[in-house]
Short mmCIF file of C-alpha atoms in Angstrom, two decimals:
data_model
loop_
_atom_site.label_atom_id
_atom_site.label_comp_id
_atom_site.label_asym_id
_atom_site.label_seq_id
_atom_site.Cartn_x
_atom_site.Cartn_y
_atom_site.Cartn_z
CA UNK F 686 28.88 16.44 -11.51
CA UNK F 687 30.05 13.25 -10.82
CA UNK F 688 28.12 10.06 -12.16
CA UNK F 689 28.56 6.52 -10.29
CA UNK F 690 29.04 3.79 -12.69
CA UNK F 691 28.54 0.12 -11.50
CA UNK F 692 31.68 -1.45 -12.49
CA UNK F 693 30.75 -4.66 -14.49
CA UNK F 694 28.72 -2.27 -16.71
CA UNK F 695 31.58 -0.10 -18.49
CA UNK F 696 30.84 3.24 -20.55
CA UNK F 697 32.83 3.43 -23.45
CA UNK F 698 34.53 7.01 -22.89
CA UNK F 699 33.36 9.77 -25.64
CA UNK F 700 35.72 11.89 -28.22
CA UNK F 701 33.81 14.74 -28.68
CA UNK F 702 34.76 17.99 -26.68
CA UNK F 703 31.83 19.87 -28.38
CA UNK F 704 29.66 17.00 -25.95
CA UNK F 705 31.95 18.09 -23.38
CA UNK F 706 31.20 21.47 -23.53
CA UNK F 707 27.89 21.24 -23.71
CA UNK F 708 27.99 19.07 -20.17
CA UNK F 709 30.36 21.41 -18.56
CA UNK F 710 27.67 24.13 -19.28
CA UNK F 711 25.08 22.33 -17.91
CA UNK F 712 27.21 21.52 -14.93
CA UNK F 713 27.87 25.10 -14.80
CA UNK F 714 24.10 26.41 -14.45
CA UNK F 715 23.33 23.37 -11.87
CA UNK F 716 26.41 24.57 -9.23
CA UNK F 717 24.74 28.57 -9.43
CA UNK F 718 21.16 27.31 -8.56
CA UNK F 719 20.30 27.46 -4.27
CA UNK F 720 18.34 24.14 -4.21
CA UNK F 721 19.17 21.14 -6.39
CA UNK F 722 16.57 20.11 -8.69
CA UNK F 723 15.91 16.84 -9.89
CA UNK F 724 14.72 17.45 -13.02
CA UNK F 725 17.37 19.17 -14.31
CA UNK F 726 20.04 17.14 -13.04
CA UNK F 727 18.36 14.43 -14.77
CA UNK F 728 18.85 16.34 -17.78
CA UNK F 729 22.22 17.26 -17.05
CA UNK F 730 22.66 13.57 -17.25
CA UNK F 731 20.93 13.09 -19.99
CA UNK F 732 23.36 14.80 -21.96
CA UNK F 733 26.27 13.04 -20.12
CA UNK F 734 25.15 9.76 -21.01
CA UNK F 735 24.65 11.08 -24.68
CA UNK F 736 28.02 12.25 -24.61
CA UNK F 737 29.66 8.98 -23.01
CA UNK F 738 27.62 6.60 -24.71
CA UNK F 739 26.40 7.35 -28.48
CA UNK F 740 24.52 3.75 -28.37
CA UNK F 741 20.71 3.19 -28.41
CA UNK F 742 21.05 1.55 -24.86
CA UNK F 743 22.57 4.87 -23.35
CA UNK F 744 19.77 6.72 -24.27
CA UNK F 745 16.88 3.92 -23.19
CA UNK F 746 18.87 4.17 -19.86
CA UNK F 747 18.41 8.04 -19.31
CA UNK F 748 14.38 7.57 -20.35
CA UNK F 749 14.39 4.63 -18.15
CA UNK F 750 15.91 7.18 -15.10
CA UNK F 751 13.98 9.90 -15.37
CA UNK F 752 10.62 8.45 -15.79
CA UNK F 753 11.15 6.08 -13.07
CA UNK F 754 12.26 8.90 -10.92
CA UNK F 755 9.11 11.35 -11.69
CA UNK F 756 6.47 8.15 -11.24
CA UNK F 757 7.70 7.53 -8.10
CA UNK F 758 8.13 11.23 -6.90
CA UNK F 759 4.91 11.85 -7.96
CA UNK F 760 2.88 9.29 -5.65
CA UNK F 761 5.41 10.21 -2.88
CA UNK F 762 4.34 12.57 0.26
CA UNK F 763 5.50 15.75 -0.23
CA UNK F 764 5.94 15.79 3.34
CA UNK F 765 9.03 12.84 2.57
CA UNK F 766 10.23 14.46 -0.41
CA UNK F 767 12.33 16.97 0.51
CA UNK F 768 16.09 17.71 -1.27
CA UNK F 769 18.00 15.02 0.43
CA UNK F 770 15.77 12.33 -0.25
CA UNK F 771 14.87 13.16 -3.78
CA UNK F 772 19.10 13.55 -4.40
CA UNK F 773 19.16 9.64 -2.57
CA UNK F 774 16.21 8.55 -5.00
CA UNK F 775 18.11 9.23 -7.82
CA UNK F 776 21.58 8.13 -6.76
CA UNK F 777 19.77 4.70 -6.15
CA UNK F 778 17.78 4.97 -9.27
CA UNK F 779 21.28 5.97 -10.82
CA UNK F 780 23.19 3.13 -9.79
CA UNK F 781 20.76 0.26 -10.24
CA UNK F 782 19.16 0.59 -13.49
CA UNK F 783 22.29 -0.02 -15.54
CA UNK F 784 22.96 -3.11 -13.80
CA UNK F 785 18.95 -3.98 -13.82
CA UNK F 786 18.65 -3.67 -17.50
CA UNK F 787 21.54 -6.07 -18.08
CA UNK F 788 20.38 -8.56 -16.31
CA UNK F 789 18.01 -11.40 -17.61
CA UNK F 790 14.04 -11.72 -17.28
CA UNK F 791 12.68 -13.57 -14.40
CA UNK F 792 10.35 -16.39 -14.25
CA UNK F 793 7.07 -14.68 -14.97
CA UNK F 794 8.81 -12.83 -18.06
CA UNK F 795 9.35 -9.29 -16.40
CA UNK F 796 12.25 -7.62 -16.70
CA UNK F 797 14.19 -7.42 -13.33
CA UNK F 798 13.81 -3.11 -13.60
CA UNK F 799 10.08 -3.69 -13.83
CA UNK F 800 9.63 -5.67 -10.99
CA UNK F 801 12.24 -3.06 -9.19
CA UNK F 802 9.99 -0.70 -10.25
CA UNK F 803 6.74 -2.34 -9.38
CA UNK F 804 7.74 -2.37 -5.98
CA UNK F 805 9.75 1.06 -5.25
CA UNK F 806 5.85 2.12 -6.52
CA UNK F 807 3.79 0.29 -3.69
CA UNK F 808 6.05 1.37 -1.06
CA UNK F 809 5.66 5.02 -2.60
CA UNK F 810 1.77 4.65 -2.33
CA UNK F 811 1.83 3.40 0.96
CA UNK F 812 3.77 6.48 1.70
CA UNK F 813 7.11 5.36 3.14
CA UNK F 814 10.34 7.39 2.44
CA UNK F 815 13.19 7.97 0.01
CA UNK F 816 15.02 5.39 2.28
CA UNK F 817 12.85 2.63 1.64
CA UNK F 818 12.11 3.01 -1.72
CA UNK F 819 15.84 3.41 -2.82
CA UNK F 820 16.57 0.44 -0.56
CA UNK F 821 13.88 -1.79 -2.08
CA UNK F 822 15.24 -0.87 -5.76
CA UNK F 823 18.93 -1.74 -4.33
CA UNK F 824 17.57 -5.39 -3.04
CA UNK F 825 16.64 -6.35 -6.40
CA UNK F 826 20.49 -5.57 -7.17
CA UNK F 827 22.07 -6.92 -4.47
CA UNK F 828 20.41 -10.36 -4.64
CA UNK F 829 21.46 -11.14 -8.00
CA UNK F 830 25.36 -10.40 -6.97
CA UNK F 831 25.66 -7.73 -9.16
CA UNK F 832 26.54 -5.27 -6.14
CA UNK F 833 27.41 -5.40 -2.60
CA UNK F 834 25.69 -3.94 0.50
CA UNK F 835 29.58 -2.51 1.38
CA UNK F 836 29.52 -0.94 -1.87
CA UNK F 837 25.95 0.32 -1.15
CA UNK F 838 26.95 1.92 2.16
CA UNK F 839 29.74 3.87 0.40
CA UNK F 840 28.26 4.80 -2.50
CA UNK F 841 24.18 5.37 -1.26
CA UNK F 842 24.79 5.75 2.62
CA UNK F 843 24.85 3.69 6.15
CA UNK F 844 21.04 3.81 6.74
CA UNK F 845 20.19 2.30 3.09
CA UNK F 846 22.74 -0.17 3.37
CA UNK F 847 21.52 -1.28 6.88
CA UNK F 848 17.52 -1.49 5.46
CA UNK F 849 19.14 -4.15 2.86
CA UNK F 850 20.80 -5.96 5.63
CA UNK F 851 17.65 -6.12 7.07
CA UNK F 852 15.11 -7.04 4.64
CA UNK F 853 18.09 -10.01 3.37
CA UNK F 854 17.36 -11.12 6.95
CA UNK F 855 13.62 -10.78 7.40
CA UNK F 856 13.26 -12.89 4.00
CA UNK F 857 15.30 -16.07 5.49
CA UNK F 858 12.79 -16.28 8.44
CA UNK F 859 10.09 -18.07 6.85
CA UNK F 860 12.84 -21.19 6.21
CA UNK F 861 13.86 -21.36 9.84
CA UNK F 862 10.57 -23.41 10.39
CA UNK F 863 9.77 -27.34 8.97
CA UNK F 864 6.05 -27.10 10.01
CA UNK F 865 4.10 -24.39 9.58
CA UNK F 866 0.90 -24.61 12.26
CA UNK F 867 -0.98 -21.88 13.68
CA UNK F 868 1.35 -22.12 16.74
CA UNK F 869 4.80 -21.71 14.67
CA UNK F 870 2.95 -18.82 12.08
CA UNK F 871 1.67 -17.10 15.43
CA UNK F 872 5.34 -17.18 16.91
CA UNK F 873 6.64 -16.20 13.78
CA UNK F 874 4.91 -13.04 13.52
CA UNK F 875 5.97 -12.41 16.29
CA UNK F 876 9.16 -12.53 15.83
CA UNK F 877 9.10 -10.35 12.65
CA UNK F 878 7.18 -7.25 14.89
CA UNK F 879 9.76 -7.90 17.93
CA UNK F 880 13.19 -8.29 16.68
CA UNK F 881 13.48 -6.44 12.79
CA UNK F 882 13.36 -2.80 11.64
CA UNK F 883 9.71 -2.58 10.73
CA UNK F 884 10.56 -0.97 7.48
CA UNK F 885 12.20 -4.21 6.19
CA UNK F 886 9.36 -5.88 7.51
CA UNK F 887 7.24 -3.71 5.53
CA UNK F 888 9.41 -3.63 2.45
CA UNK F 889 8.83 -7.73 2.57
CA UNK F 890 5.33 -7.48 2.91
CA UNK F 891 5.14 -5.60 -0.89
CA UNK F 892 7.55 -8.10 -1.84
CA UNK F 893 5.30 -11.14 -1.53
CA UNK F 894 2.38 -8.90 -2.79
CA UNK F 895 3.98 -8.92 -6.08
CA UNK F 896 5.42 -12.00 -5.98
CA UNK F 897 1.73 -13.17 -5.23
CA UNK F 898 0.34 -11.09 -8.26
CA UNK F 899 2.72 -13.44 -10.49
CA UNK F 900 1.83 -16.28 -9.12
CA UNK F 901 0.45 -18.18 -12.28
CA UNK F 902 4.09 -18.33 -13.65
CA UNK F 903 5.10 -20.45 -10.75
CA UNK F 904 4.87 -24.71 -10.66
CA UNK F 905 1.42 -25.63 -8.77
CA UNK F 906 3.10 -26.88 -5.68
CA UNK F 907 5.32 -23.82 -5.36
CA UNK F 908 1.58 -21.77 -5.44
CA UNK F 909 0.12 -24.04 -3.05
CA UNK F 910 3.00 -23.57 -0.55
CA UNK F 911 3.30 -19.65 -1.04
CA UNK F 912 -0.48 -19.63 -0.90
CA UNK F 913 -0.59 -21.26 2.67
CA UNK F 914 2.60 -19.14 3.74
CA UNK F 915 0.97 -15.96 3.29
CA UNK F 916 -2.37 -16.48 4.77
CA UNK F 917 -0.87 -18.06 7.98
CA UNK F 918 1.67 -15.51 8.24
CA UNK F 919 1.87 -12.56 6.06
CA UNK F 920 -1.28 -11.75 5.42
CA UNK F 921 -1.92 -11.11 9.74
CA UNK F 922 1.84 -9.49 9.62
CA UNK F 923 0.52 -6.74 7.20
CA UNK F 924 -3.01 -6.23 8.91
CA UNK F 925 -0.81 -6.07 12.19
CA UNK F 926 1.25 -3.10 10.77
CA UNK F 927 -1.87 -1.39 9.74
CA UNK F 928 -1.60 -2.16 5.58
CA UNK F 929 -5.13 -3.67 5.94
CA UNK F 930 -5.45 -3.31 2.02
CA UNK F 931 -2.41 -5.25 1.37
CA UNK F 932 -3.83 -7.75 3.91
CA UNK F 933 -6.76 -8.28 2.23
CA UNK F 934 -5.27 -8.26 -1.23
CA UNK F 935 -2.83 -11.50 0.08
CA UNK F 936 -5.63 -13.03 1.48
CA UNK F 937 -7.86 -13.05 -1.31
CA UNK F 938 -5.08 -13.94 -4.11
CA UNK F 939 -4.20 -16.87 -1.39
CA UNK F 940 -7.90 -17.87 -1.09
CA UNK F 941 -8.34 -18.16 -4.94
CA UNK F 942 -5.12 -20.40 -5.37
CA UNK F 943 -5.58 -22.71 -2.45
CA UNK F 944 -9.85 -23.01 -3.08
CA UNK F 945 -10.36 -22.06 -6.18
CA UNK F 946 -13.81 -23.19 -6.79
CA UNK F 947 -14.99 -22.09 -3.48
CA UNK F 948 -13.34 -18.49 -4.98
CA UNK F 949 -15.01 -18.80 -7.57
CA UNK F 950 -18.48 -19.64 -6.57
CA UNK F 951 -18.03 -16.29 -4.23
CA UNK F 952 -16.63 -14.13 -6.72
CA UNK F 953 -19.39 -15.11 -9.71
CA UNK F 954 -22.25 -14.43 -7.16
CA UNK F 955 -20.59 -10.94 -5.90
CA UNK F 956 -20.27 -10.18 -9.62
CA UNK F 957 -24.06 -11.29 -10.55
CA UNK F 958 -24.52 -8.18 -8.23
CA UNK F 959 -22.92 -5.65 -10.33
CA UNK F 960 -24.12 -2.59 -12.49
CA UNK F 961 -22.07 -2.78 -16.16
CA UNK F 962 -18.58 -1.97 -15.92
CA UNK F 963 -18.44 0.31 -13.02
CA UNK F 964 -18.13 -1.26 -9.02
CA UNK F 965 -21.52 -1.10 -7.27
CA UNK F 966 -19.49 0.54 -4.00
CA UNK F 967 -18.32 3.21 -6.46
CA UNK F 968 -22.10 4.11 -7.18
CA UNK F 969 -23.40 4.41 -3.61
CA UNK F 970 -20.49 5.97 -2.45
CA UNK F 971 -20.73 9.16 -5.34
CA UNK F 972 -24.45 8.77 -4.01
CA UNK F 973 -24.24 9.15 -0.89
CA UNK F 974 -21.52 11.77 -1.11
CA UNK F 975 -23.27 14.03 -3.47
CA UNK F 976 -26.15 13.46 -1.67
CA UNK F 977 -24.75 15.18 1.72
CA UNK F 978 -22.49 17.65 -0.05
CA UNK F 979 -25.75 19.27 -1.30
CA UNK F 980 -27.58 18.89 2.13
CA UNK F 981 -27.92 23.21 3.36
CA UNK F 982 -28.51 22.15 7.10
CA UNK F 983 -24.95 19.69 7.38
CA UNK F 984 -23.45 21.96 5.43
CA UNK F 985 -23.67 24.65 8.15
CA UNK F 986 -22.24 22.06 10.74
CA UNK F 987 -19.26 20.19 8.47
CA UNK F 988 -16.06 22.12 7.26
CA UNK F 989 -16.06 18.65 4.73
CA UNK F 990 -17.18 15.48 4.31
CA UNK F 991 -15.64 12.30 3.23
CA UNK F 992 -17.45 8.24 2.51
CA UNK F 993 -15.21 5.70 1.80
CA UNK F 994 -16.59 2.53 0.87
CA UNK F 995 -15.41 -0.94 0.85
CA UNK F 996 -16.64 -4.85 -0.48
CA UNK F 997 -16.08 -7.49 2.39
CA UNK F 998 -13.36 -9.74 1.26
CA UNK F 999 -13.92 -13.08 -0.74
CA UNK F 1000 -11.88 -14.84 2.11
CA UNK F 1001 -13.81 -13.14 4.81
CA UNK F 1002 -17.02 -14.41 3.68
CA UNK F 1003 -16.07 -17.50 3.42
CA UNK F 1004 -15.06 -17.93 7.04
CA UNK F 1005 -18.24 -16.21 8.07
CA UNK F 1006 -20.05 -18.77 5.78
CA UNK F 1007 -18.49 -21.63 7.49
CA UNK F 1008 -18.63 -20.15 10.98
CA UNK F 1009 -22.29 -19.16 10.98
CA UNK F 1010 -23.81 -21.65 8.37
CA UNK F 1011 -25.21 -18.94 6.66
CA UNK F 1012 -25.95 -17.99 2.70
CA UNK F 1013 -23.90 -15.26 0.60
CA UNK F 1014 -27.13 -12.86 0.40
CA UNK F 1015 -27.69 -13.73 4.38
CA UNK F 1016 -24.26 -12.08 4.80
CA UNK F 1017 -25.26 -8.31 6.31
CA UNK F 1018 -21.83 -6.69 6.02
CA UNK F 1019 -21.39 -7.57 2.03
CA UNK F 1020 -21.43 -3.91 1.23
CA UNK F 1021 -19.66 -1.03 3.65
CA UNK F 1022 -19.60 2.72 3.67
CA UNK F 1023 -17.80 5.06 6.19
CA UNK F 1024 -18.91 8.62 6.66
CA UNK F 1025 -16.45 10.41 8.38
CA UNK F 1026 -17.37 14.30 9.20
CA UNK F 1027 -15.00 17.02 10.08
CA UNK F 1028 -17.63 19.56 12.24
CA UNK F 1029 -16.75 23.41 12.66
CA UNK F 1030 -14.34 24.65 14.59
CA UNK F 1031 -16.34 26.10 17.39
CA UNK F 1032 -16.72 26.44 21.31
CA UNK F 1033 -18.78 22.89 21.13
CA UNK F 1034 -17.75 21.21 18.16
CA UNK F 1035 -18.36 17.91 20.41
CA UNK F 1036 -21.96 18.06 20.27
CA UNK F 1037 -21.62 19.66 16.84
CA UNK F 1038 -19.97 16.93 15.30
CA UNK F 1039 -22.73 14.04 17.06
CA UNK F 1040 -25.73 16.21 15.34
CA UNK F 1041 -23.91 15.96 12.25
CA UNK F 1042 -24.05 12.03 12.78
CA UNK F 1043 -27.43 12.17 13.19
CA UNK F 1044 -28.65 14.84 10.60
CA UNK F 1045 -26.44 12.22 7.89
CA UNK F 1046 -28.52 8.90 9.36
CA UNK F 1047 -31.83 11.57 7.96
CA UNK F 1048 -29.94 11.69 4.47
CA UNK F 1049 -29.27 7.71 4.48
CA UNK F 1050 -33.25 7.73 5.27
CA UNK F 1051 -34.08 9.35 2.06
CA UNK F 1052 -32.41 7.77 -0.15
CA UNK F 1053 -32.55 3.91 1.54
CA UNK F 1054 -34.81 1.65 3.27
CA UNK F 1055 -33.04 1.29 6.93
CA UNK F 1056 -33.36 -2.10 8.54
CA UNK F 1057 -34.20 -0.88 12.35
CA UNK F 1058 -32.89 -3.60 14.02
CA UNK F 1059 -29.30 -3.20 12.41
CA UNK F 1060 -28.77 0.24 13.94
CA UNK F 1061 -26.62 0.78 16.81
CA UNK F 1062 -25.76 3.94 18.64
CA UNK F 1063 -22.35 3.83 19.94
CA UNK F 1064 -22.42 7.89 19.99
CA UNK F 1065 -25.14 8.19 22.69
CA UNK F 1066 -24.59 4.71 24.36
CA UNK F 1067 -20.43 4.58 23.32
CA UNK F 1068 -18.71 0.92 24.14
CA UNK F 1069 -16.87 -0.13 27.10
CA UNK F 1070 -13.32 0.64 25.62
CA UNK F 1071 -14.47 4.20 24.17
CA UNK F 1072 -15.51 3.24 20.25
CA UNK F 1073 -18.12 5.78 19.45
CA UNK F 1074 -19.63 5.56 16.15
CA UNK F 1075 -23.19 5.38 14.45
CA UNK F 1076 -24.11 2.41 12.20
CA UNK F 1077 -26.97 1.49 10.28
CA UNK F 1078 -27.94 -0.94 7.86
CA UNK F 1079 -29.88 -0.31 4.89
CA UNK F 1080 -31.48 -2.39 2.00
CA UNK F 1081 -30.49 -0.94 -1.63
CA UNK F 1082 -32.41 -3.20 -3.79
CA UNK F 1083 -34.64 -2.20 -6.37
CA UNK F 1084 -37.26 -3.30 -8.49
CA UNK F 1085 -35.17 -5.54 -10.97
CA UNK F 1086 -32.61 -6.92 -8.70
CA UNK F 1087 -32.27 -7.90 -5.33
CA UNK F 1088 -28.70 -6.90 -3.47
CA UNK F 1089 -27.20 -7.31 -0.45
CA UNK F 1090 -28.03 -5.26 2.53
CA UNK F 1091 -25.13 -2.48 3.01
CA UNK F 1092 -23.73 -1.19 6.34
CA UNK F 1093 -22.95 2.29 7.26
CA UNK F 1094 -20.59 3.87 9.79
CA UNK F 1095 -21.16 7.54 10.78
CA UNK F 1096 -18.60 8.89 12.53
CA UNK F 1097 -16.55 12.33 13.22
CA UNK F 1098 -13.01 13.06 12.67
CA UNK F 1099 -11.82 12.60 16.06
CA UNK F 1100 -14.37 9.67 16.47
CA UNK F 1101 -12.37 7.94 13.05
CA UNK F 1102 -8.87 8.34 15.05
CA UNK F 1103 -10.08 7.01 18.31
CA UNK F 1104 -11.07 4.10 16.59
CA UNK F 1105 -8.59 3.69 14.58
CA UNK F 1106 -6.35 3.50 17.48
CA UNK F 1107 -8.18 0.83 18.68
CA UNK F 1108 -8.08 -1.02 15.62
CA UNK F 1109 -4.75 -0.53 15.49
CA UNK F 1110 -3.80 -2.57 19.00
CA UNK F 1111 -6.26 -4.85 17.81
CA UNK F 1112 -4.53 -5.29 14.82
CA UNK F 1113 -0.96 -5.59 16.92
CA UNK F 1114 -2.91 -8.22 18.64
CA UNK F 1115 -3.81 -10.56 15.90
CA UNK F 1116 -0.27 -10.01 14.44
CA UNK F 1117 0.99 -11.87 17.97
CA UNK F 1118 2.18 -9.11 20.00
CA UNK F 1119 0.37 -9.03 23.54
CA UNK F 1120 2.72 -7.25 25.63
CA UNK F 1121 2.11 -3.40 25.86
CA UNK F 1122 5.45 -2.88 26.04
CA UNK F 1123 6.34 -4.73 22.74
CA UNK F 1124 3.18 -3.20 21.20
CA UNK F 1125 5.06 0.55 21.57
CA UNK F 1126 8.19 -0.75 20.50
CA UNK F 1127 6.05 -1.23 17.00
CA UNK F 1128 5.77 2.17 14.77
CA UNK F 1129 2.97 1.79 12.33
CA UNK F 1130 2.97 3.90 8.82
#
């Protein structure tokens, strides 16, 4: 089994034909197995390493290899990780951590493998491929010079090597513009959902996350500008490609750098609102879910159920604050569930599925006072373009405190996709792409 070695990091060759053996052995078993197996090729190397390379560093490499490789397996798909893609994983992990632990700390005082790292495992968790992630890791090589995209395309393969010619090309656009106005961000993003590989595009989006999440190392004005960067253009680009988490994460951290005492007079009275340690979405939601899990009559209409709750974002309040004049605890939407109910699979599972909406708004009932004039039925009266959902609002104070009012969305399985395909050329829209034709030219993860 062949090992590639970057070549300004040279392995001092090893003496020892017992080590040899011992490889050859390994390398032996490996060739008689059907499918290759990561796992024991890592140990395979392991031993290689060990046998090339007596030194402390050797072995910190081969720990370094393997566990990055099983952390970022493990939050992969299954459905991306078959054989080829775990073997390209590996090879990239291979090649770059070498050169990643000889190279100095960065500015906020991680290690240039961590921050590899940190990134390879937000692209894994928002599910993209072996491609990505071993292209991602690569970047953080091939911008500090240590290795060339040619050498990348012989050594990894064409399709990694043309993601890092991409995502070296989607980073320069930002510094194509002097002035950055709604006008110029709008045509901007634009740009990045029209003309680039929406991987790279992607792959830069978790890029400025992190870089965002370091953002105290960074001189004030350099925050100030990144700050104001990302909420005119990246944090729309990433709610445009359907990463509506990362969107909200960008704006927030942006929010808190560039008003920081607006932040954190929004952030103090959202936390006056919490139970102890644990998030007061967390509670309701293991209410409410217990709650219908145990209900006799939904369970004979519901194969499952799932609630997935959510806190409206410290930047979205604010805008709602200053567009409607309004207070924090006049704010309805503070506080969100989502029911979303996968009926039976029978002859009418239509009309199923809508008396499972309405035997959960019974269940909300019990356990919280409803606010009548906050519920809308968009199952029996659905909206023009097709949305068809039930939502109520209901009041969850107690006796010792007073809380926000919470909103609830009751919907069905098929009801979730249809609006989520909505949201999602909604979200295409806000991003800057109007033309239908541009907008299927765009494939969201």
């Amino acid at each position: 089994m062949s090992v590639i070695r970057p070549s300004p990091i040279p392995i001092p060759r090893c003496r020892s034909q017992v080590l040899y053996r011992r490889l050859h052995s390994i390398q032996l078993i490996q060739r008689r197995r059907r499918r290759w197996n990561p796992r024991a090729e890592a140990e395979a190397t392991a031993v290689e390493s060990t046998a090339r390379s007596p030194e402390a560093a050797g072995g910190k490499m081969v720990v370094e290899l393997v566990g990055a490789f099983n952390e970022v397996t493990e939050r992969m798909n299954s459905v991306w990780l078959s054989t080829s893609s775990s073997r390209l994983l590996f090879k990239a992990l291979k090649l770059s951590i070498p050169i990643l632990q000889s190279l100095p700390l960065a500015s906020d005082g991680r290690s240039p493998l961590s921050k590899a790292l940190s990134l390879s495992i937000l692209l894994a968790d928002l599910q993209m491929d072996a491609e990505v992630i071993s292209a991602s890791i690569l970047s953080e090589v091939v911008e500090a010079n240590a290795i060339s995209i040619y050498e990348v395309r012989d050594q990894i393969g064409t399709g990694t090597a043309h993601l890092l010619h991409e995502i070296f090309r989607v980073k320069n656009i930002p510094f194509k513009v002097d002035v950055l106005d709604d006008e110029t961000a709008a045509s901007l993003r634009k740009f990045y959902l029209t003309y680039y590989d929406i991987r790279a595009v992607i792959m830069d989006l978790v890029s400025k996350l992190d870089e965002m999440r370091h953002l105290e190392h960074l001189p004030k004005y350099r925050q100030q500008t990144l700050s104001l960067e990302v909420l005119k253009i990246y944090s729309p680009l990433a709610h445009a490609v359907g990463a509506n988490h990362l969107s909200l994460e960008l704006e927030d951290i942006s929010f808190r750098y560039l008003f920081p005492c607006s932040y954190l007079y929004l952030d103090s009275w959202l936390r006056s609102h919490e139970n102890g340690s644990k998030p007061l979405i967390d509670e309701y939601r293991e209410q409410l879910h217990l709650s219908l899990k145990a209900d006799f009559v939904l369970g004979e209409m519901v194969d499952d159920v799932y609630v997935k709750g959510r806190y409206k974002s410290r930047y979205s309040m604010m805008k709602k604050l200053l567009r409607d004049g309004r207070k924090p605890e006049e704010v309805n939407d503070v506080l969100g569930l989502r029911v979303i109910l996968m009926p039976k699979s029978v002859a009418n599972d239509v009309e199923l599925g809508e008396k499972a909406c309405y035997r959960t708004s019974e269940i909300i009932r019990s356990l919280w006072k409803e606010i009548p004039h906050r519920t809308k039925d968009y199952i029996a009266r659905p909206k023009e373009n097709g949305y068809r959902s039930l939502h109520m609002a209901v009041d969850v104070s107690d006796s010792d405190q007073r809380r926000p009012l919470m909103e609830i969305q009751i919907r069905t399985m098929d009801m979730d996709g249809s609006a989520n395909a909505g949201t999602a050329s909604h979200s295409l829209y806000k991003g800057g792409l109007t033309d239908p034709k541009e907008v299927n030219t765009c494939v969201l993860f």
